[in-house]
Amino acid sequence: MKVLVIGSGGREHALAWKLKQSEGVEEVLVAPGNAGTALEPGVRNIDVAGEDIGVLLEIAKVEGVGFTVVGPEAPLVAGVCDLFNANDMPCFGPSAQAAQLEGSKDFSKEFLVRNDIPTAAYETFSDLDKAKAYIRAQGAPIVVKADGLAAGKGVVVATSEEQALAAVEDMLSRSVFGEAGATVVIEEFLSGEEASFICLCDGTTAVPFASSQDHKAIFEGDKGPNTGGMGAYSPAPVIDDALHERIMAEIIEPTLAGMAADGIPYVGFLYAGLMISAEGDPRVIEFNCRFGDPEAQPVMMRLQSDLLAACQAALAGELAHFNLSFDPRVALGVVMAAGGYPGSYKTGDPISGLHKDLLDTKVFHAGTCLEEDQVVTNGGRVLCVVGMGETVANARARAYERIELIGWRDRYFRKDIGYRALERD
Ligand code: AMP
Ligand code: GLY
């Protein structure tokens, strides 16, 4: 069978690599992919952007694609699964309506509160004066979020009232996020430790992947502006067995039941971004309607089950007795970024050392492309280098050892990925 993966990042490289290992998969197509997917055995890139869903459907038909897996949120929110499935082209992911769990913060907050799922208290505004009055009444710290998709940049965790007021001014009055910021959600600041809890969902049943944790901030010690993610590891030691049970019972199961009761059953990867309080209570920070990036890279390294079979079972509504199995070892991925990211950065720099392999490591590409036969940088997050090991320390040592073999002008990476897990180990 031919399988299509939509997207171009590290997550998509990891998904494509894992899907190629599935039984009966002769080729994985990635649209548009990157240099990593171009060079991966049995994987081929197709030069179509993930947002061109009509063109993707036509190409999928011409290529005889038997199953499609969607990486990023934008095509999901645009309805790629609705379009493909209506054309008898099996496509794994939520419908456009169900993808509103990520596509609209107001939709997801209203849903969470109505279903008694623990989350931060919030109010929604499109009127600037009312939003400002609310911020003044609540005080700081406080969190301001653009309602719609803003490529991960629409959240301001304000430590002062002034910063929060400036954020609503930017969104509601200066339209810095366009339509996405024409409505804002203002919510209570949650403290604690973040974790990513990602499940495979079939509309009624959710089967969890191994837990993971990412580092969103650009600088060591989780300081500085947020990025798409500078590294991630699996498992997340903050989630022990008891907490895992609670997350399933208090968050994941009520979410699937609530969506089904609303007539929009959730099929696809469901990513719950959680804050675990000092007391050990989990609360939802956000939902994503897709796999995490860079969480996918370490989690796919640990996944032992057949990913295609799992996604097919989920799309068919057959997860009731399904389990996923994982390598018990730790996987830890470090993102290598272009200097300057998440601000402005250069592209087109040749990358050296990619051919030097190291046992129990894997390099997933994100912002790369091929110029002739040379891999060059083509984005802010360039690579994610994953190491596997018996302990966090071992996995981390492997990842950094492999990183030292890879170079380009102006590479940047955090040297402390996994420090929280290391402290717990
Ligand atoms: P989101 O796009 O909603 O995941 O927000 C991006 C990041 O902002 C999260 O990963 C958190 O680090 C932080 N954040 C979002 N909401 C809150 C909150 N209510 N309290 C504290 N931090 C938050
Ligand atoms: N790593 C965060 C995300 O995928 O949203």
Short mmCIF file of C-alpha atoms and ligand atoms in Angstrom, two decimals:
data_model
loop_
_atom_site.label_atom_id
_atom_site.label_comp_id
_atom_site.label_asym_id
_atom_site.label_seq_id
_atom_site.Cartn_x
_atom_site.Cartn_y
_atom_site.Cartn_z
CA MET A 1 0.00 0.00 0.00
CA LYS A 2 1.05 3.60 -0.55
CA VAL A 3 0.63 5.88 2.47
CA LEU A 4 0.58 9.68 2.30
CA VAL A 5 1.82 11.91 5.12
CA ILE A 6 0.85 15.58 4.92
CA GLY A 7 3.34 18.11 6.31
CA SER A 8 7.03 19.02 6.22
CA GLY A 9 8.44 19.04 9.75
CA GLY A 10 10.28 16.75 12.12
CA ARG A 11 7.01 15.23 13.24
CA GLU A 12 6.20 14.27 9.66
CA HIS A 13 9.67 12.77 9.14
CA ALA A 14 9.14 10.66 12.27
CA LEU A 15 5.61 9.60 11.22
CA ALA A 16 6.77 8.74 7.68
CA TRP A 17 9.77 6.77 8.98
CA LYS A 18 7.55 4.79 11.35
CA LEU A 19 4.80 4.22 8.78
CA LYS A 20 7.37 2.84 6.32
CA GLN A 21 8.06 0.10 8.88
CA SER A 22 4.39 -0.95 8.91
CA GLU A 23 3.38 -4.23 7.35
CA GLY A 24 2.28 -3.96 3.74
CA VAL A 25 3.54 -0.40 3.19
CA GLU A 26 5.49 -0.30 -0.07
CA GLU A 27 6.01 3.45 -0.18
CA VAL A 28 5.33 6.53 1.94
CA LEU A 29 4.70 9.81 0.13
CA VAL A 30 5.22 13.07 2.03
CA ALA A 31 3.69 16.36 0.91
CA PRO A 32 5.74 18.49 0.80
CA GLY A 33 8.31 16.84 3.11
CA ASN A 34 11.94 17.90 3.64
CA ALA A 35 15.44 16.61 2.84
CA GLY A 36 15.13 13.97 5.55
CA THR A 37 12.01 12.45 4.04
CA ALA A 38 13.52 12.75 0.55
CA LEU A 39 16.53 10.68 1.65
CA GLU A 40 14.62 8.15 3.81
CA PRO A 41 14.51 4.72 2.12
CA GLY A 42 11.04 3.94 0.80
CA VAL A 43 9.86 7.53 1.24
CA ARG A 44 9.28 10.06 -1.56
CA ASN A 45 8.38 13.74 -1.44
CA ILE A 46 5.55 15.29 -3.42
CA ASP A 47 5.85 18.96 -4.17
CA VAL A 48 2.47 20.15 -2.85
CA ALA A 49 1.94 22.33 0.22
CA GLY A 50 -0.08 20.81 3.04
CA GLU A 51 -2.69 23.55 2.76
CA ASP A 52 -3.60 22.79 -0.88
CA ILE A 53 -6.10 20.16 0.15
CA GLY A 54 -7.90 19.95 -3.21
CA VAL A 55 -4.61 19.37 -5.05
CA LEU A 56 -3.55 16.83 -2.41
CA LEU A 57 -6.75 14.86 -2.97
CA GLU A 58 -6.18 14.74 -6.74
CA ILE A 59 -2.57 13.63 -6.34
CA ALA A 60 -3.51 11.03 -3.73
CA LYS A 61 -6.01 9.56 -6.20
CA VAL A 62 -3.55 9.57 -9.10
CA GLU A 63 -0.85 7.95 -6.92
CA GLY A 64 -3.29 5.31 -5.65
CA VAL A 65 -2.73 6.26 -2.00
CA GLY A 66 -4.45 3.79 0.32
CA PHE A 67 -4.21 5.72 3.58
CA THR A 68 -3.35 9.29 4.62
CA VAL A 69 -2.01 10.60 7.92
CA VAL A 70 -2.07 14.36 8.57
CA GLY A 71 0.74 16.04 10.53
CA PRO A 72 -0.05 19.72 11.14
CA GLU A 73 -3.19 21.46 12.37
CA ALA A 74 -3.84 23.85 9.46
CA PRO A 75 -5.03 21.24 6.91
CA LEU A 76 -7.09 19.53 9.63
CA VAL A 77 -8.84 22.76 10.55
CA ALA A 78 -9.31 23.40 6.82
CA GLY A 79 -11.16 20.06 6.53
CA VAL A 80 -8.67 17.77 4.77
CA CYS A 81 -10.06 14.65 6.49
CA ASP A 82 -13.66 15.56 5.63
CA LEU A 83 -12.68 16.05 1.98
CA PHE A 84 -10.61 12.86 1.67
CA ASN A 85 -13.03 10.61 3.54
CA ALA A 86 -16.01 11.95 1.54
CA ASN A 87 -14.09 10.84 -1.56
CA ASP A 88 -13.48 7.33 -0.21
CA MET A 89 -9.83 8.12 0.47
CA PRO A 90 -9.19 6.99 4.07
CA CYS A 91 -7.59 9.88 5.94
CA PHE A 92 -6.71 9.76 9.62
CA GLY A 93 -7.40 12.86 11.67
CA PRO A 94 -10.27 14.86 13.14
CA SER A 95 -13.00 16.48 11.06
CA ALA A 96 -12.79 20.26 10.66
CA GLN A 97 -15.45 20.58 13.36
CA ALA A 98 -13.62 18.32 15.82
CA ALA A 99 -10.33 20.10 15.02
CA GLN A 100 -11.88 23.22 16.56
CA LEU A 101 -10.56 21.82 19.86
CA GLU A 102 -7.29 23.36 18.63
CA GLY A 103 -8.60 25.77 16.01
CA SER A 104 -10.53 27.89 18.50
CA LYS A 105 -9.40 28.46 22.08
CA ASP A 106 -12.88 29.76 22.89
CA PHE A 107 -14.45 26.54 21.54
CA SER A 108 -12.12 24.36 23.59
CA LYS A 109 -12.43 26.40 26.80
CA GLU A 110 -16.24 26.43 26.57
CA PHE A 111 -16.16 22.66 25.96
CA LEU A 112 -13.80 22.00 28.90
CA VAL A 113 -15.80 24.06 31.38
CA ARG A 114 -19.16 22.65 30.26
CA ASN A 115 -17.83 19.11 30.71
CA ASP A 116 -16.20 19.77 34.10
CA ILE A 117 -12.74 18.98 32.76
CA PRO A 118 -10.09 20.73 34.87
CA THR A 119 -8.62 23.81 33.18
CA ALA A 120 -7.72 27.44 33.97
CA ALA A 121 -10.62 29.86 34.65
CA TYR A 122 -11.16 32.15 31.65
CA GLU A 123 -13.27 34.77 29.86
CA THR A 124 -13.56 35.47 26.14
CA PHE A 125 -13.53 39.00 24.66
CA SER A 126 -13.71 40.77 21.34
CA ASP A 127 -14.22 44.20 22.92
CA LEU A 128 -10.94 45.90 23.87
CA ASP A 129 -12.29 47.97 26.78
CA LYS A 130 -13.99 44.98 28.39
CA ALA A 131 -10.83 42.90 27.96
CA LYS A 132 -8.73 45.63 29.61
CA ALA A 133 -11.18 46.00 32.49
CA TYR A 134 -11.03 42.23 33.07
CA ILE A 135 -7.22 42.26 33.12
CA ARG A 136 -7.20 45.15 35.62
CA ALA A 137 -9.69 43.33 37.83
CA GLN A 138 -7.76 40.04 37.74
CA GLY A 139 -4.21 41.40 37.93
CA ALA A 140 -1.03 39.59 36.84
CA PRO A 141 0.27 37.01 36.16
CA ILE A 142 -2.39 36.35 33.55
CA VAL A 143 -2.45 34.68 30.14
CA VAL A 144 -3.75 36.24 26.90
CA LYS A 145 -4.47 33.96 23.93
CA ALA A 146 -5.56 34.69 20.38
CA ASP A 147 -8.66 32.57 19.75
CA GLY A 148 -7.57 31.17 16.37
CA LEU A 149 -4.47 29.51 14.94
CA ALA A 150 -1.42 31.75 15.19
CA ALA A 151 1.40 29.31 14.39
CA GLY A 152 2.15 28.86 18.09
CA LYS A 153 2.77 32.58 18.62
CA GLY A 154 -0.68 33.65 19.84
CA VAL A 155 -0.12 33.09 23.57
CA VAL A 156 1.27 35.74 25.93
CA VAL A 157 2.01 34.64 29.47
CA ALA A 158 2.01 38.12 31.01
CA THR A 159 3.93 38.66 34.23
CA SER A 160 2.66 42.24 34.55
CA GLU A 161 -0.67 43.96 33.95
CA GLU A 162 1.03 46.27 31.41
CA GLN A 163 2.23 43.30 29.36
CA ALA A 164 -1.27 41.79 29.33
CA LEU A 165 -2.84 45.13 28.35
CA ALA A 166 -0.31 45.48 25.52
CA ALA A 167 -1.13 41.95 24.33
CA VAL A 168 -4.90 42.57 24.06
CA GLU A 169 -4.16 45.91 22.42
CA ASP A 170 -2.00 44.08 19.83
CA MET A 171 -4.61 41.44 19.15
CA LEU A 172 -7.89 43.35 19.35
CA SER A 173 -6.86 46.78 18.15
CA ARG A 174 -3.71 46.35 16.05
CA SER A 175 -4.78 42.97 14.58
CA VAL A 176 -1.26 41.51 14.75
CA PHE A 177 -2.70 38.01 14.34
CA GLY A 178 -5.42 39.07 11.89
CA GLU A 179 -8.74 37.21 12.25
CA ALA A 180 -7.13 34.69 14.64
CA GLY A 181 -6.75 37.46 17.22
CA ALA A 182 -10.07 39.23 16.66
CA THR A 183 -11.31 37.29 19.68
CA VAL A 184 -9.11 36.66 22.72
CA VAL A 185 -9.27 34.24 25.60
CA ILE A 186 -7.90 35.62 28.87
CA GLU A 187 -7.15 33.00 31.46
CA GLU A 188 -5.79 32.31 34.88
CA PHE A 189 -2.05 31.63 35.10
CA LEU A 190 -1.33 28.02 36.04
CA SER A 191 1.91 27.06 37.74
CA GLY A 192 3.46 23.62 37.81
CA GLU A 193 5.20 21.25 35.42
CA GLU A 194 3.97 20.80 31.84
CA ALA A 195 3.55 17.43 30.14
CA SER A 196 2.21 16.23 26.80
CA PHE A 197 -0.38 13.46 26.79
CA ILE A 198 -1.17 12.27 23.29
CA CYS A 199 -3.79 9.65 22.41
CA LEU A 200 -4.98 7.72 19.41
CA CYS A 201 -8.77 8.23 19.24
CA ASP A 202 -11.54 6.46 17.32
CA GLY A 203 -14.50 8.62 18.33
CA THR A 204 -15.29 6.73 21.53
CA THR A 205 -12.08 5.11 22.76
CA ALA A 206 -8.69 6.71 23.38
CA VAL A 207 -5.46 4.70 23.49
CA PRO A 208 -2.58 6.68 25.00
CA PHE A 209 0.86 6.94 23.48
CA ALA A 210 3.79 7.00 25.88
CA SER A 211 3.87 10.31 27.73
CA SER A 212 6.34 13.03 26.79
CA GLN A 213 7.57 16.46 27.73
CA ASP A 214 8.93 19.24 25.58
CA HIS A 215 10.95 22.37 26.17
CA LYS A 216 9.21 25.32 24.53
CA ALA A 217 11.55 28.15 25.50
CA ILE A 218 14.58 29.03 23.36
CA PHE A 219 17.17 29.33 26.14
CA GLU A 220 18.55 26.98 28.75
CA GLY A 221 16.63 26.79 32.00
CA ASP A 222 13.40 27.26 29.98
CA LYS A 223 14.05 30.99 29.65
CA GLY A 224 13.29 33.38 26.81
CA PRO A 225 10.60 33.45 24.16
CA ASN A 226 8.60 30.35 23.26
CA THR A 227 9.45 28.36 20.14
CA GLY A 228 7.78 25.42 18.45
CA GLY A 229 9.79 23.25 20.87
CA MET A 230 13.55 22.91 21.42
CA GLY A 231 13.61 19.29 22.49
CA ALA A 232 11.44 16.55 23.96
CA TYR A 233 11.73 13.26 25.73
CA SER A 234 9.58 10.25 26.51
CA PRO A 235 8.44 9.10 29.01
CA ALA A 236 7.58 12.16 31.15
CA PRO A 237 8.62 11.11 34.67
CA VAL A 238 6.13 13.59 36.18
CA ILE A 239 3.33 11.27 34.96
CA ASP A 240 3.43 8.18 37.16
CA ASP A 241 0.90 5.34 36.89
CA ALA A 242 -1.59 6.92 39.31
CA LEU A 243 -1.51 10.25 37.49
CA HIS A 244 -1.83 8.45 34.15
CA GLU A 245 -5.06 6.87 35.40
CA ARG A 246 -6.37 10.22 36.58
CA ILE A 247 -5.56 11.92 33.27
CA MET A 248 -7.46 9.22 31.40
CA ALA A 249 -10.45 9.35 33.78
CA GLU A 250 -10.64 13.11 34.42
CA ILE A 251 -9.52 14.52 31.07
CA ILE A 252 -9.28 12.18 28.10
CA GLU A 253 -12.37 10.00 28.57
CA PRO A 254 -14.71 12.95 29.38
CA THR A 255 -13.34 14.74 26.30
CA LEU A 256 -14.19 11.87 23.97
CA ALA A 257 -17.59 11.38 25.64
CA GLY A 258 -18.36 15.11 25.49
CA MET A 259 -17.39 15.46 21.84
CA ALA A 260 -19.47 12.40 20.92
CA ALA A 261 -22.44 13.77 22.89
CA ASP A 262 -22.10 17.05 20.96
CA GLY A 263 -22.36 15.09 17.70
CA ILE A 264 -18.72 15.69 16.73
CA PRO A 265 -16.93 12.47 17.64
CA TYR A 266 -13.15 12.93 17.87
CA VAL A 267 -11.12 10.70 15.57
CA GLY A 268 -7.38 11.32 15.26
CA PHE A 269 -4.40 12.11 17.44
CA LEU A 270 -5.53 14.14 20.45
CA TYR A 271 -2.80 16.07 22.22
CA ALA A 272 -3.62 17.32 25.70
CA GLY A 273 -1.10 19.90 26.87
CA LEU A 274 -1.24 19.56 30.67
CA MET A 275 -0.07 21.52 33.66
CA ILE A 276 0.62 19.30 36.67
CA SER A 277 0.29 21.39 39.83
CA ALA A 278 2.63 21.12 42.81
CA GLU A 279 -0.11 19.02 44.48
CA GLY A 280 -0.04 16.63 41.50
CA ASP A 281 -3.36 17.65 39.95
CA PRO A 282 -3.57 17.71 36.14
CA ARG A 283 -5.24 20.58 34.27
CA VAL A 284 -5.62 21.18 30.55
CA ILE A 285 -3.61 24.11 29.17
CA GLU A 286 -4.64 23.42 25.61
CA PHE A 287 -5.73 20.75 23.17
CA ASN A 288 -3.99 20.13 19.89
CA CYS A 289 -5.72 18.13 17.17
CA ARG A 290 -2.48 16.48 15.99
CA PHE A 291 0.68 14.84 17.23
CA GLY A 292 3.21 17.06 18.99
CA ASP A 293 6.38 18.31 17.35
CA PRO A 294 9.05 17.54 18.65
CA GLU A 295 7.23 15.00 20.88
CA ALA A 296 6.58 12.74 17.86
CA GLN A 297 10.29 12.21 17.29
CA PRO A 298 11.12 10.51 20.64
CA VAL A 299 7.69 8.85 20.90
CA MET A 300 7.96 7.28 17.41
CA MET A 301 11.45 6.02 18.32
CA ARG A 302 9.86 4.15 21.24
CA LEU A 303 6.73 2.92 19.47
CA GLN A 304 6.92 -0.82 18.79
CA SER A 305 3.37 -1.29 17.45
CA ASP A 306 2.50 -1.05 13.77
CA LEU A 307 1.55 2.62 13.31
CA LEU A 308 -0.46 2.11 10.13
CA ALA A 309 -2.50 -0.71 11.69
CA ALA A 310 -3.13 1.51 14.73
CA CYS A 311 -4.33 4.46 12.65
CA GLN A 312 -6.49 2.18 10.49
CA ALA A 313 -8.10 0.66 13.60
CA ALA A 314 -8.78 4.16 14.95
CA LEU A 315 -10.35 5.37 11.70
CA ALA A 316 -12.52 2.24 11.62
CA GLY A 317 -13.71 2.86 15.21
CA GLU A 318 -12.03 -0.33 16.43
CA LEU A 319 -9.84 0.74 19.34
CA ALA A 320 -11.93 -0.85 22.11
CA HIS A 321 -9.44 -3.66 22.71
CA PHE A 322 -6.38 -2.08 21.17
CA ASN A 323 -3.05 -1.43 22.85
CA LEU A 324 0.12 0.32 21.81
CA SER A 325 3.47 -1.01 22.98
CA PHE A 326 6.63 0.95 23.59
CA ASP A 327 10.32 0.29 24.02
CA PRO A 328 10.87 0.65 27.80
CA ARG A 329 13.98 2.75 27.20
CA VAL A 330 14.05 6.55 27.30
CA ALA A 331 14.13 8.52 24.04
CA LEU A 332 15.37 12.09 24.14
CA GLY A 333 15.40 14.49 21.19
CA VAL A 334 17.36 17.73 20.91
CA VAL A 335 16.34 20.29 18.31
CA MET A 336 19.16 21.87 16.32
CA ALA A 337 17.98 25.29 15.18
CA ALA A 338 19.31 28.05 12.97
CA GLY A 339 20.98 30.86 14.95
CA GLY A 340 18.49 33.67 15.59
CA TYR A 341 15.41 31.43 15.72
CA PRO A 342 12.61 32.11 16.83
CA GLY A 343 13.46 35.56 15.49
CA SER A 344 14.97 36.02 12.03
CA TYR A 345 17.54 33.48 10.82
CA LYS A 346 19.43 32.47 7.70
CA THR A 347 18.58 29.59 5.40
CA GLY A 348 20.57 27.80 2.72
CA ASP A 349 23.55 26.82 4.91
CA PRO A 350 25.08 23.44 3.95
CA ILE A 351 24.89 20.86 6.76
CA SER A 352 27.83 18.51 7.29
CA GLY A 353 28.18 15.21 9.12
CA LEU A 354 24.68 13.84 8.51
CA HIS A 355 26.08 10.57 7.15
CA LYS A 356 27.97 9.79 10.38
CA ASP A 357 25.74 7.28 12.16
CA LEU A 358 25.77 6.37 15.83
CA LEU A 359 24.11 3.38 17.50
CA ASP A 360 20.71 4.11 19.11
CA THR A 361 20.35 7.56 17.56
CA LYS A 362 18.30 8.94 14.71
CA VAL A 363 18.30 12.35 13.04
CA PHE A 364 14.87 13.61 12.03
CA HIS A 365 14.85 16.56 9.66
CA ALA A 366 12.53 19.57 9.97
CA GLY A 367 13.68 22.75 8.17
CA THR A 368 15.95 21.21 5.55
CA CYS A 369 15.91 20.87 1.78
CA LEU A 370 18.15 19.47 -0.92
CA GLU A 371 20.19 21.69 -3.20
CA GLU A 372 21.56 19.33 -5.81
CA ASP A 373 22.72 16.53 -3.48
CA GLN A 374 23.60 18.77 -0.56
CA VAL A 375 21.32 19.06 2.49
CA VAL A 376 20.93 22.73 3.44
CA THR A 377 19.03 24.55 6.18
CA ASN A 378 15.56 25.72 5.22
CA GLY A 379 13.83 26.74 8.44
CA GLY A 380 14.22 27.78 12.07
CA ARG A 381 14.06 24.33 13.59
CA VAL A 382 16.42 22.38 11.34
CA LEU A 383 16.91 18.91 12.87
CA CYS A 384 15.85 16.87 15.87
CA VAL A 385 18.52 14.44 17.02
CA VAL A 386 17.12 11.62 19.13
CA GLY A 387 19.08 9.29 21.40
CA MET A 388 17.80 6.16 23.13
CA GLY A 389 19.12 4.82 26.41
CA GLU A 390 18.33 2.87 29.56
CA THR A 391 18.22 6.12 31.52
CA VAL A 392 17.57 9.79 30.76
CA ALA A 393 21.29 10.42 31.20
CA ASN A 394 22.22 7.72 28.66
CA ALA A 395 19.66 8.82 26.10
CA ARG A 396 20.78 12.39 26.47
CA ALA A 397 24.48 11.55 26.18
CA ARG A 398 23.80 9.65 22.93
CA ALA A 399 21.80 12.53 21.43
CA TYR A 400 24.51 15.09 22.24
CA GLU A 401 27.23 12.76 20.97
CA ARG A 402 25.48 12.55 17.60
CA ILE A 403 24.94 16.32 17.56
CA GLU A 404 28.66 16.88 17.82
CA LEU A 405 29.06 15.12 14.47
CA ILE A 406 26.70 17.55 12.71
CA GLY A 407 27.56 21.11 11.80
CA TRP A 408 26.71 24.23 9.86
CA ARG A 409 27.47 27.90 10.23
CA ASP A 410 25.46 29.29 13.13
CA ARG A 411 23.79 26.18 14.55
CA TYR A 412 22.07 26.58 17.90
CA PHE A 413 20.77 24.00 20.36
CA ARG A 414 19.96 23.87 24.05
CA LYS A 415 22.43 21.89 26.13
CA ASP A 416 20.01 21.08 28.95
CA ILE A 417 17.21 19.10 27.30
CA GLY A 418 15.70 16.73 29.85
CA TYR A 419 17.10 18.46 32.93
CA ARG A 420 13.86 18.05 34.89
CA ALA A 421 13.70 14.33 34.08
CA LEU A 422 17.37 14.00 34.98
CA GLU A 423 16.71 15.58 38.39
CA ARG A 424 13.93 13.06 39.01
CA ASP A 425 15.89 10.05 37.78
P1 AMP B 1 -0.64 27.08 24.23
O1 AMP B 1 -0.40 27.53 22.81
O2 AMP B 1 -2.01 27.30 24.74
O3 AMP B 1 -0.07 25.73 24.48
O4 AMP B 1 0.33 27.97 25.13
C1 AMP B 1 1.72 27.98 24.89
C2 AMP B 1 2.45 27.90 26.20
O5 AMP B 1 2.09 28.98 27.05
C3 AMP B 1 2.13 26.66 27.02
O6 AMP B 1 2.87 25.55 26.62
C4 AMP B 1 2.47 27.13 28.40
O7 AMP B 1 3.86 27.07 28.61
C5 AMP B 1 2.05 28.56 28.39
N1 AMP B 1 0.68 28.70 28.92
C6 AMP B 1 -0.47 28.68 28.22
N2 AMP B 1 -1.53 28.82 29.02
C7 AMP B 1 -1.05 28.96 30.27
C8 AMP B 1 -1.66 29.16 31.55
N3 AMP B 1 -2.97 29.28 31.71
N4 AMP B 1 -0.83 29.26 32.63
C9 AMP B 1 0.51 29.16 32.49
N5 AMP B 1 1.14 28.99 31.31
C10 AMP B 1 0.37 28.88 30.20
N1 GLY B 2 5.51 20.72 21.08
C1 GLY B 2 4.33 21.47 21.14
C2 GLY B 2 3.37 21.25 20.07
O1 GLY B 2 3.50 20.39 19.24
O2 GLY B 2 2.38 21.97 20.06
#
